[in-house]
Short mmCIF file of C-alpha atoms and ligand atoms in Angstrom, two decimals:
data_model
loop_
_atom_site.label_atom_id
_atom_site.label_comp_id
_atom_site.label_asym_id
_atom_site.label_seq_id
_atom_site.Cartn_x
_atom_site.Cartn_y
_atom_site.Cartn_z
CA UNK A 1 145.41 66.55 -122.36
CA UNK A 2 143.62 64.43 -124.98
CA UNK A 3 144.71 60.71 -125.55
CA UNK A 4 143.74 59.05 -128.44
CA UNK A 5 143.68 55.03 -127.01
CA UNK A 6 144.22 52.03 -129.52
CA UNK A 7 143.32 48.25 -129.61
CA UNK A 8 140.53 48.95 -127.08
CA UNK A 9 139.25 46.13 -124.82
CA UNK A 10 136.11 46.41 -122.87
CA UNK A 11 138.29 45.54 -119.62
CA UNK A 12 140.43 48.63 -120.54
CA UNK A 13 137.73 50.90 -120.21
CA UNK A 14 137.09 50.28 -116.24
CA UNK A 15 139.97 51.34 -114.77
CA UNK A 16 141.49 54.27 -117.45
CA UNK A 17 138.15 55.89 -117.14
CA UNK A 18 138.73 56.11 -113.42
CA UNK A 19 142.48 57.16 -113.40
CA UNK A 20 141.87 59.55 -116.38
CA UNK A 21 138.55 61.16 -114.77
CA UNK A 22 140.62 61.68 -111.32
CA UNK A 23 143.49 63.35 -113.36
CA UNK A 24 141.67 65.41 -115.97
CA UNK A 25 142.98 63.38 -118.99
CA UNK A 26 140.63 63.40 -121.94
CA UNK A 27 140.69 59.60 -123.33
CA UNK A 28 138.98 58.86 -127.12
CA UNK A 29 138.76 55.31 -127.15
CA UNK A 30 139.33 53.42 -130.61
CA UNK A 31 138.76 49.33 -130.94
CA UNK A 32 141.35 49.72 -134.02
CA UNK A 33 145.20 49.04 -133.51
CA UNK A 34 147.66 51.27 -134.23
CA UNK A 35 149.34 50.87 -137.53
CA UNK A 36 150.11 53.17 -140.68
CA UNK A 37 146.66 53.17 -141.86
CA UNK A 38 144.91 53.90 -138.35
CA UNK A 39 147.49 56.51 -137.17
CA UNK A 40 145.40 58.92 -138.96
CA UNK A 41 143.00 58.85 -136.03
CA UNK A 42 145.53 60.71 -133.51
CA UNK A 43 145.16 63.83 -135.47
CA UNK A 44 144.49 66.56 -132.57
CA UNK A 45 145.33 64.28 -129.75
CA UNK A 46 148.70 65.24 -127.62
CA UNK A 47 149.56 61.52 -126.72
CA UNK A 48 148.52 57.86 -128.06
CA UNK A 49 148.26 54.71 -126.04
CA UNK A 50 149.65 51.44 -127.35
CA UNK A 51 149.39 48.07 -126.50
CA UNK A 52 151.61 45.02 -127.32
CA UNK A 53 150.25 44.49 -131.11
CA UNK A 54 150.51 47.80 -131.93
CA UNK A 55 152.51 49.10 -134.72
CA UNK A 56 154.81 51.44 -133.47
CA UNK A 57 157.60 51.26 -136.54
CA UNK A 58 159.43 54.29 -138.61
CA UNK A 59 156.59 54.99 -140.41
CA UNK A 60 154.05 55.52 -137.78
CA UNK A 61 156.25 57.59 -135.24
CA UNK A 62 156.82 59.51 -138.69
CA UNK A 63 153.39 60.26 -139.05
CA UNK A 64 152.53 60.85 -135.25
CA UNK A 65 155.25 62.97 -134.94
CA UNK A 66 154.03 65.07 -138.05
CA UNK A 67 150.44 64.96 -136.48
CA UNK A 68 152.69 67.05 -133.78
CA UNK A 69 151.67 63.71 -131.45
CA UNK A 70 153.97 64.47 -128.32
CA UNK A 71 153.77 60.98 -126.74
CA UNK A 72 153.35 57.04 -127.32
CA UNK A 73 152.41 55.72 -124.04
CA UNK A 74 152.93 52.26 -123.73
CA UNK A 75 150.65 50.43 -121.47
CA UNK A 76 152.57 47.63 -121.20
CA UNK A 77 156.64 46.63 -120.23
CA UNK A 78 157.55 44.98 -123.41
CA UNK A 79 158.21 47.87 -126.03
CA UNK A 80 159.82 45.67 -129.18
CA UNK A 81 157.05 46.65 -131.02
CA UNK A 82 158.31 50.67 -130.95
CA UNK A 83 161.62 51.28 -133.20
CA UNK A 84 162.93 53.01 -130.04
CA UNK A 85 166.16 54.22 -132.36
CA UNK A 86 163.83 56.29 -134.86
CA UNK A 87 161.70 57.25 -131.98
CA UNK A 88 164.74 59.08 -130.40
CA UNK A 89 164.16 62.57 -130.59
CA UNK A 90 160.69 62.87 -132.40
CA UNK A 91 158.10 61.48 -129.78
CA UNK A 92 158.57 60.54 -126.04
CA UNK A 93 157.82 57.06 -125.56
CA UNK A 94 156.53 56.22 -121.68
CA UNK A 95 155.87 52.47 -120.52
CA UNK A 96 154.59 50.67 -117.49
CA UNK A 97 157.77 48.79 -116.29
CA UNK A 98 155.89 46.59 -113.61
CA UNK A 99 152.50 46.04 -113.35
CA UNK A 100 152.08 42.82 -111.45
CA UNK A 101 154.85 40.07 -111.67
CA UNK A 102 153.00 37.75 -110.14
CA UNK A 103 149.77 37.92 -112.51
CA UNK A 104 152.60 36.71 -115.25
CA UNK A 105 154.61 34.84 -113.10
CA UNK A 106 151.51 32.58 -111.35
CA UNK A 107 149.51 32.28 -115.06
CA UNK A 108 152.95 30.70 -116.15
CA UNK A 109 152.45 28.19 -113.17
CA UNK A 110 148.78 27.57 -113.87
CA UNK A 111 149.94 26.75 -117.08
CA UNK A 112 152.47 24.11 -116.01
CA UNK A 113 150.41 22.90 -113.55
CA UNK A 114 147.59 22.50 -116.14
CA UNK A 115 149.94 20.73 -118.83
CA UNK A 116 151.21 18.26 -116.40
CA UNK A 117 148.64 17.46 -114.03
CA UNK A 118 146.69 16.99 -117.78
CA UNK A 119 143.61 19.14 -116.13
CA UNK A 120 142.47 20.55 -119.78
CA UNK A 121 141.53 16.85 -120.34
CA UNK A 122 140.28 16.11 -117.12
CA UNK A 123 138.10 19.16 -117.09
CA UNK A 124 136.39 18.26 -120.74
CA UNK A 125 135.96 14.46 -119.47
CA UNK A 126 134.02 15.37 -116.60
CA UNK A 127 131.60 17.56 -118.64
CA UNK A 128 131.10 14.44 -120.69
CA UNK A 129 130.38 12.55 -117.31
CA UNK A 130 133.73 10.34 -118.54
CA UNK A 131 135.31 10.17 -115.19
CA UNK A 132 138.26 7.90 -116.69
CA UNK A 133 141.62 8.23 -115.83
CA UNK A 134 143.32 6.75 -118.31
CA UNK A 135 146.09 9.11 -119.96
CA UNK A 136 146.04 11.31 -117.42
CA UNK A 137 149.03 10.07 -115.59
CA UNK A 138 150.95 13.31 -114.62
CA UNK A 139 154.18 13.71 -112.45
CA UNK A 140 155.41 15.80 -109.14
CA UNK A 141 156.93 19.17 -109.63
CA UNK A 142 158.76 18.30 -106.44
CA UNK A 143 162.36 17.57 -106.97
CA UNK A 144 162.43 18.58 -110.34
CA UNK A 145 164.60 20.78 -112.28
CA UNK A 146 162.96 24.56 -113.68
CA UNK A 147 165.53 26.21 -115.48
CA UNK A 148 164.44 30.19 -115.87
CA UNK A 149 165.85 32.41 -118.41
CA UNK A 150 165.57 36.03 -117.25
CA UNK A 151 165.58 36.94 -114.03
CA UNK A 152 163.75 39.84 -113.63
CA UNK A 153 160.75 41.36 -112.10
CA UNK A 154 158.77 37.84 -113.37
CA UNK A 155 161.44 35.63 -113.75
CA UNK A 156 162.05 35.84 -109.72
CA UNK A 157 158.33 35.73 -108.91
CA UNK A 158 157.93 32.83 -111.09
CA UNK A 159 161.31 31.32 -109.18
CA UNK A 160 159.46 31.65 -105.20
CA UNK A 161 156.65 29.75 -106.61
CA UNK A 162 158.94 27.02 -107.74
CA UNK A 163 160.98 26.39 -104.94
CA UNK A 164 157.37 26.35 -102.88
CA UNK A 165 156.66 23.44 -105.11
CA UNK A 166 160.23 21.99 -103.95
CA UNK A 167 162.16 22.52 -107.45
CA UNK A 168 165.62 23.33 -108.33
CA UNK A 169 166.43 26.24 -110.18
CA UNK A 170 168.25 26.86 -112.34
CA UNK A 171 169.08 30.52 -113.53
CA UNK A 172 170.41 32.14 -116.99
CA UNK A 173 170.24 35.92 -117.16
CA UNK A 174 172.63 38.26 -119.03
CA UNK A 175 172.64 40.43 -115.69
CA UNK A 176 172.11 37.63 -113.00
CA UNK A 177 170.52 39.49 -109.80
CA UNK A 178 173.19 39.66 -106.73
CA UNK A 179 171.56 37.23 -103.68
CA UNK A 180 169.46 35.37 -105.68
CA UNK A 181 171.85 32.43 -105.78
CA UNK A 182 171.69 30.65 -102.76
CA UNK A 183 173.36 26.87 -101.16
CA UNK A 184 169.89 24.85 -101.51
CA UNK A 185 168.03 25.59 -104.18
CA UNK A 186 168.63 28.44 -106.59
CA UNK A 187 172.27 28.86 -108.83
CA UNK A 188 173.16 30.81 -111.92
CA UNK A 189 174.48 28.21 -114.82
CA UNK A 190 175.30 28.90 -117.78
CA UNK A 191 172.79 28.65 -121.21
CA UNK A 192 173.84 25.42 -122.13
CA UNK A 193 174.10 23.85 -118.74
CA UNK A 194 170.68 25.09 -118.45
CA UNK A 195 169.22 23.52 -121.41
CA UNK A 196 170.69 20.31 -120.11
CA UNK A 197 170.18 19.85 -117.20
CA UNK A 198 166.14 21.06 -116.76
CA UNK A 199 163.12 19.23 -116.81
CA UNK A 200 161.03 22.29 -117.25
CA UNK A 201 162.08 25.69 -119.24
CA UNK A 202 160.32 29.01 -118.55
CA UNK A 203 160.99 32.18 -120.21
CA UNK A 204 161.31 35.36 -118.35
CA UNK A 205 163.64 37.57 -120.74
CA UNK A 206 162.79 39.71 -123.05
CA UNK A 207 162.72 40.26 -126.70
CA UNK A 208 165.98 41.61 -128.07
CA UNK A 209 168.36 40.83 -130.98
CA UNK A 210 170.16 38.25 -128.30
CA UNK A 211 167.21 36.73 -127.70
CA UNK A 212 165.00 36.29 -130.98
CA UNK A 213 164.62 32.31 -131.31
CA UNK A 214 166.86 31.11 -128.40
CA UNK A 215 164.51 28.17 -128.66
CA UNK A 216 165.22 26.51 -132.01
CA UNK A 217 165.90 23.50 -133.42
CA UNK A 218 169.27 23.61 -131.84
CA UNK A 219 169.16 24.61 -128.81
CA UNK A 220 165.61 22.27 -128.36
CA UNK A 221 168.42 19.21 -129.24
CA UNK A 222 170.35 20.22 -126.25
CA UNK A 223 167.39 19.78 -124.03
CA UNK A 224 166.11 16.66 -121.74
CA UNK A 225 163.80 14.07 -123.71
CA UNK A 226 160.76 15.47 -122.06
CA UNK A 227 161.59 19.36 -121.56
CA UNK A 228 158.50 21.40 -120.87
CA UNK A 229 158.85 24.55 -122.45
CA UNK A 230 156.73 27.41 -121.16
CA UNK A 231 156.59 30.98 -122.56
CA UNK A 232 154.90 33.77 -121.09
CA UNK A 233 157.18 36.03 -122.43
CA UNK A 234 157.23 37.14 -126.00
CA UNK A 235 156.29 35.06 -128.97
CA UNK A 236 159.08 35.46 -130.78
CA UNK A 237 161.80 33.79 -128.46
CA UNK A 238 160.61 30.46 -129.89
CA UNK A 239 160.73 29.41 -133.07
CA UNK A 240 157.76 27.97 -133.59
CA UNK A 241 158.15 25.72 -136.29
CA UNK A 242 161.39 24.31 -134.81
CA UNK A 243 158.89 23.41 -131.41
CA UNK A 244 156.48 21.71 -133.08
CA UNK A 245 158.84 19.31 -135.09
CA UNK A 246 160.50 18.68 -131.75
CA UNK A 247 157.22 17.92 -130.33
CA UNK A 248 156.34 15.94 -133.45
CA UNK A 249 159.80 13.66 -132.59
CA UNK A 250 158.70 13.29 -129.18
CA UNK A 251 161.57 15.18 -127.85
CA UNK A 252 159.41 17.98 -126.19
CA UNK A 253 157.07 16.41 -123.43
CA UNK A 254 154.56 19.42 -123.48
CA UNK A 255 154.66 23.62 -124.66
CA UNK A 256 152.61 25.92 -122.44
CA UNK A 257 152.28 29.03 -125.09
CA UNK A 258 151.15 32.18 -123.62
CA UNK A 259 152.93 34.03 -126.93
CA UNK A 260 153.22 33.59 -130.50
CA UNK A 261 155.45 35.08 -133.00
CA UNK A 262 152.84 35.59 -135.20
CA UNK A 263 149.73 36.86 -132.61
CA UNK A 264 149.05 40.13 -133.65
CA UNK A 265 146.81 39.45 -136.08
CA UNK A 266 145.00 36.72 -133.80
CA UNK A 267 145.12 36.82 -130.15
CA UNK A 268 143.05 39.48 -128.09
CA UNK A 269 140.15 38.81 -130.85
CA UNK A 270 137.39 35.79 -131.32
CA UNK A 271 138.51 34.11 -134.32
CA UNK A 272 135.94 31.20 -133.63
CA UNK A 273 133.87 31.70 -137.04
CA UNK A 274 137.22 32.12 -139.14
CA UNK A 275 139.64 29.39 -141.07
CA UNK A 276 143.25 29.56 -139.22
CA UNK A 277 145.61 30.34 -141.66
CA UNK A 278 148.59 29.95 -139.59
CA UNK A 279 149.31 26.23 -140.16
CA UNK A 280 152.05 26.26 -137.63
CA UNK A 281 149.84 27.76 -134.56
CA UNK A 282 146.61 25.49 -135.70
CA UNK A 283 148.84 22.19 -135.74
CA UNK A 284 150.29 23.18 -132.50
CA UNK A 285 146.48 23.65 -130.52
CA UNK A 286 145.97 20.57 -132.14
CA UNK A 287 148.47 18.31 -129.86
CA UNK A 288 147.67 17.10 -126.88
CA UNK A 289 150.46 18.06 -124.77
CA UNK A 290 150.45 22.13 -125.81
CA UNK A 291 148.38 24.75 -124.30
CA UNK A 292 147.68 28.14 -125.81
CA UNK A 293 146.42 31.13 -123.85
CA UNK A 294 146.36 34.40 -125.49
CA UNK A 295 148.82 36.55 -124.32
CA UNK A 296 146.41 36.17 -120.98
CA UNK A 297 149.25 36.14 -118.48
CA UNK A 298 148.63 39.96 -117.70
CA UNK A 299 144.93 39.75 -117.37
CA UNK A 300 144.04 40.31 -113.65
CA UNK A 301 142.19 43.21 -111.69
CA UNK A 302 145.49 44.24 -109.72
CA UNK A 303 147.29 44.01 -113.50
CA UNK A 304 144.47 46.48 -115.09
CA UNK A 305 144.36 48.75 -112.47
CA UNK A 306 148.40 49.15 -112.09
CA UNK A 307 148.46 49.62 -115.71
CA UNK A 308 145.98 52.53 -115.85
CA UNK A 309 146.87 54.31 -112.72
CA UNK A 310 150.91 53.80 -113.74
CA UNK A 311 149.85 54.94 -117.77
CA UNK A 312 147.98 57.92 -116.65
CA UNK A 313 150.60 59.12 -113.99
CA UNK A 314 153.47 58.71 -117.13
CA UNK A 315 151.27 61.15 -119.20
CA UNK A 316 150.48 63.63 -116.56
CA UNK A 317 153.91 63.53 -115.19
CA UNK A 318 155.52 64.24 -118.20
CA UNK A 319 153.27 66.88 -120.17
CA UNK A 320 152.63 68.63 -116.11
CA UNK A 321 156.36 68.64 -114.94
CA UNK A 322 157.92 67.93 -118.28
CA UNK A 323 159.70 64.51 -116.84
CA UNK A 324 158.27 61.07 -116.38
CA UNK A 325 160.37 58.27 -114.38
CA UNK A 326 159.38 56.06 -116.92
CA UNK A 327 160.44 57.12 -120.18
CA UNK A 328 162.67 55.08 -122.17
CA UNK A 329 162.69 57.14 -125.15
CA UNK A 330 163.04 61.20 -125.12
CA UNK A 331 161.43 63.49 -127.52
CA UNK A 332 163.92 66.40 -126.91
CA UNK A 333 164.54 68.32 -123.53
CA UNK A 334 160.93 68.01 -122.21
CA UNK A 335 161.44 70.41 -119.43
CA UNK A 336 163.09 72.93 -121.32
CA UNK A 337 159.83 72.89 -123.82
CA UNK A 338 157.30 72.76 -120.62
CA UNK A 339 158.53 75.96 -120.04
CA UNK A 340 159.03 77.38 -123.43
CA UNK A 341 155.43 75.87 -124.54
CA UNK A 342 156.71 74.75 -127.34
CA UNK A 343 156.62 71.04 -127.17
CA UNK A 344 152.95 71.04 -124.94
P1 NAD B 1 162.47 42.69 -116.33
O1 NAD B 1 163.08 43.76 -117.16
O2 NAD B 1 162.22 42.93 -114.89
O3 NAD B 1 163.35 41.36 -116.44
C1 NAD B 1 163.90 40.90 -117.65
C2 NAD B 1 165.18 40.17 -117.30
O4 NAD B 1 165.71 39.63 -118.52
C3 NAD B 1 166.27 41.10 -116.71
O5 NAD B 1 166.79 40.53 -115.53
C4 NAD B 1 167.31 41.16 -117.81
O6 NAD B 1 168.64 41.28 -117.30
C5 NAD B 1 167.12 39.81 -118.49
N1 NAD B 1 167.70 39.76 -119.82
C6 NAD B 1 167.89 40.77 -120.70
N2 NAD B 1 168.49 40.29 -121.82
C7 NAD B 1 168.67 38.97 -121.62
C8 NAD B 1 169.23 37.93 -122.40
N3 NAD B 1 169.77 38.18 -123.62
N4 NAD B 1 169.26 36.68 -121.89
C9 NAD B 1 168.75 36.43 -120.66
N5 NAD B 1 168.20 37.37 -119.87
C10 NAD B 1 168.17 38.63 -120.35
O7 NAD B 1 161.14 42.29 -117.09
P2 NAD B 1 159.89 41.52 -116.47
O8 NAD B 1 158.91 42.52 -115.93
O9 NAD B 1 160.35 40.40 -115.61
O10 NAD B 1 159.22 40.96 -117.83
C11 NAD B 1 159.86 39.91 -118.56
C12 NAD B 1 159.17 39.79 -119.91
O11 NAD B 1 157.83 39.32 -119.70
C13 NAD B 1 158.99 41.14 -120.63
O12 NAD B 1 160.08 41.39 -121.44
C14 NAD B 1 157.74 40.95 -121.43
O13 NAD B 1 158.13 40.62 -122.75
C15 NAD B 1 157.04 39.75 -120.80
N6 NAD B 1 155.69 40.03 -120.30
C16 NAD B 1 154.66 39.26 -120.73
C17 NAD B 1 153.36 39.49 -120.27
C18 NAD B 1 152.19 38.62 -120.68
O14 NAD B 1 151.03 39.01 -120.48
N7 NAD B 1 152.41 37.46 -121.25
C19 NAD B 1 153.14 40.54 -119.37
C20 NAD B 1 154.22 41.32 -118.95
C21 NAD B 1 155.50 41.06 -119.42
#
């Protein structure tokens, strides 16, 4: 089997060139992301592999699929970036549903940690040998309220690491989780009652219709004087612009960004010797009180090896037995064509 692999990383390379070379799988790696003008590249190959930024819309499954490209494998959970409804039918579309909560769920703590406890300053002061204090007055997680939105796979790793900090929870999820509630510490509220009643916000759902700017200008209004707002999630459950004039007013405390709406064309990539054209993303580094990692939250060993070993399993299971547990999107009967040869 022969995988054509987009929007390359060096870190990639470690662990799919072990999981690939123990299974057989052919892997040509490109540094390019997948979009209409690179699809081109997966002429011959039975399978591409996708990241988050990559450009999985009508008019590249329409062009894989006429490459006779059997499968997009996703090497991530998210998979808004794939029109899943045009997919249906023409290309089998395999993802890694759970890779490592907690990498996600303890960088969205380091982040909140790092905001309030103001270490980003304290760490460039003491490089400077300016071992003030002043402004770096922070305040106790203990006893304060985290309100999580989702309560998934991350969204309940992310909740045992608050109530070891001694928070409250509280939890919004279109599905709440039976037995997560419990008398102390952890309750299901509803969206609103959320919004008011938490000193900290962290998103943990993902991105659907339902969910595209939940945080905007109005729902930010219902919100403590103070919120933190942390996103690990998806860029696009924030309206940007609507958080920055909030922070502008003073009515967000501080914004731990992990996502952006508009990344793709930025994050993953050293941008250092460029001009920022996003005004919105270069006014919000600019504050103070808002931390930016680059969609980072995935990034650990445990992560990259999960990912490859789970990525290469998909592919094998499904062209070997014709099935794979994780595919959200089928192609046509891939069993039935196993056996036929026509589909592999
Ligand atoms: P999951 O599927 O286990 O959990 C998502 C939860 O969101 C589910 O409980 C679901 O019921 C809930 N949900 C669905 N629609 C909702 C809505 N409208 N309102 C509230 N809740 C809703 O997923 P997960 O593994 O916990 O991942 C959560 C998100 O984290 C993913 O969607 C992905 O976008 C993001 N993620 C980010 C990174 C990163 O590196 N920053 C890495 C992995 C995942």
């Amino acid at each position: 089997m022969r995988v054509a692999f987009f929007d390359t990383k060096s870190y990639d390379k470690k662990s799919f060139d072990k999981y690939a070379g123990l299974n057989g799988v052919e892997i040509k790696y490109f540094e390019t992301k997948l979009n209409l003008d690179t699809a081109e590249l997966a002429h011959g190959f039975d399978a591409v592999c996708a990241f988050v930024n990559d450009t999985v819309d009508k008019d590249v499954i329409d062009r894989l699929s006429e490459m006779n490209v059997k499968a997009v494998a996703l090497r991530c959970a998210g998979f808004n970036n794939v029109d899943m409804r045009h997919a249906f039918g023409k290309i089998h579309v395999l993802r890694v549903p759970a890779y490592s909560p907690y990498a996600v769920a303890e960088h969205a703590m380091a982040l909140l940690l790092t905001s309030i406890r103001r270490i980003h300053k304290s760490y460039i002061r003491s490089r400077d040998f300016n071992f003030s204090l002043s402004g770096l007055t922070g305040f106790d997680l203990h006893g304060k309220t985290v309100g999580v939105i989702g309560t998934g796979r991350i969204g309940r790793v992310f909740i045992d690491i608050a109530r070891g900090f001694g928070m409250k929870v509280l939890a919004y999820d279109k599905f709440p989780s039976p037995g997560l509630e419990n008398a102390d510490d952890v309750r299901y509220v509803s969206l609103d009652e959320l919004y008011e009643n938490s000193d900290i916000i962290s998103l943990h759902c993902p991105l659907t219709d339902d969910t595209t700017h939940m945080i905007n200008e109005e729902t930010l209004k219902k919100c403590k004087k103070g919120v933190v707002i942390i996103n690990t999630s998806r860029g696009g459950l924030v309206d940007a612009e609507d958080l920055l004039n909030a922070i502008k007013s003073r009515h967000v405390g501080a914004a731990c960004l992990d996502v952006y709406e508009e990344e793709s064309d930025l994050f993953f990539e050293d941008n250092s010797g460029h001009i920022l054209n996003d005004d919105i993303l270069a006014r919000l580094i600019s504050m103070p009180n808002v931390i930016v990692t680059s969609h980072q939250a995935f990034l650990t060993e445990e992560a990259l090896e999960n990912i490859a070993k789970t990525t290469i399993k998909n592919l094998v299971d499904l062209f070997e037995d014709g099935q794979c547990a994780n595919e959200l999107c089928f192609r046509g009967n891939a069993a039935e064509d196993c056996k036929s040869g026509k589909c592999f």
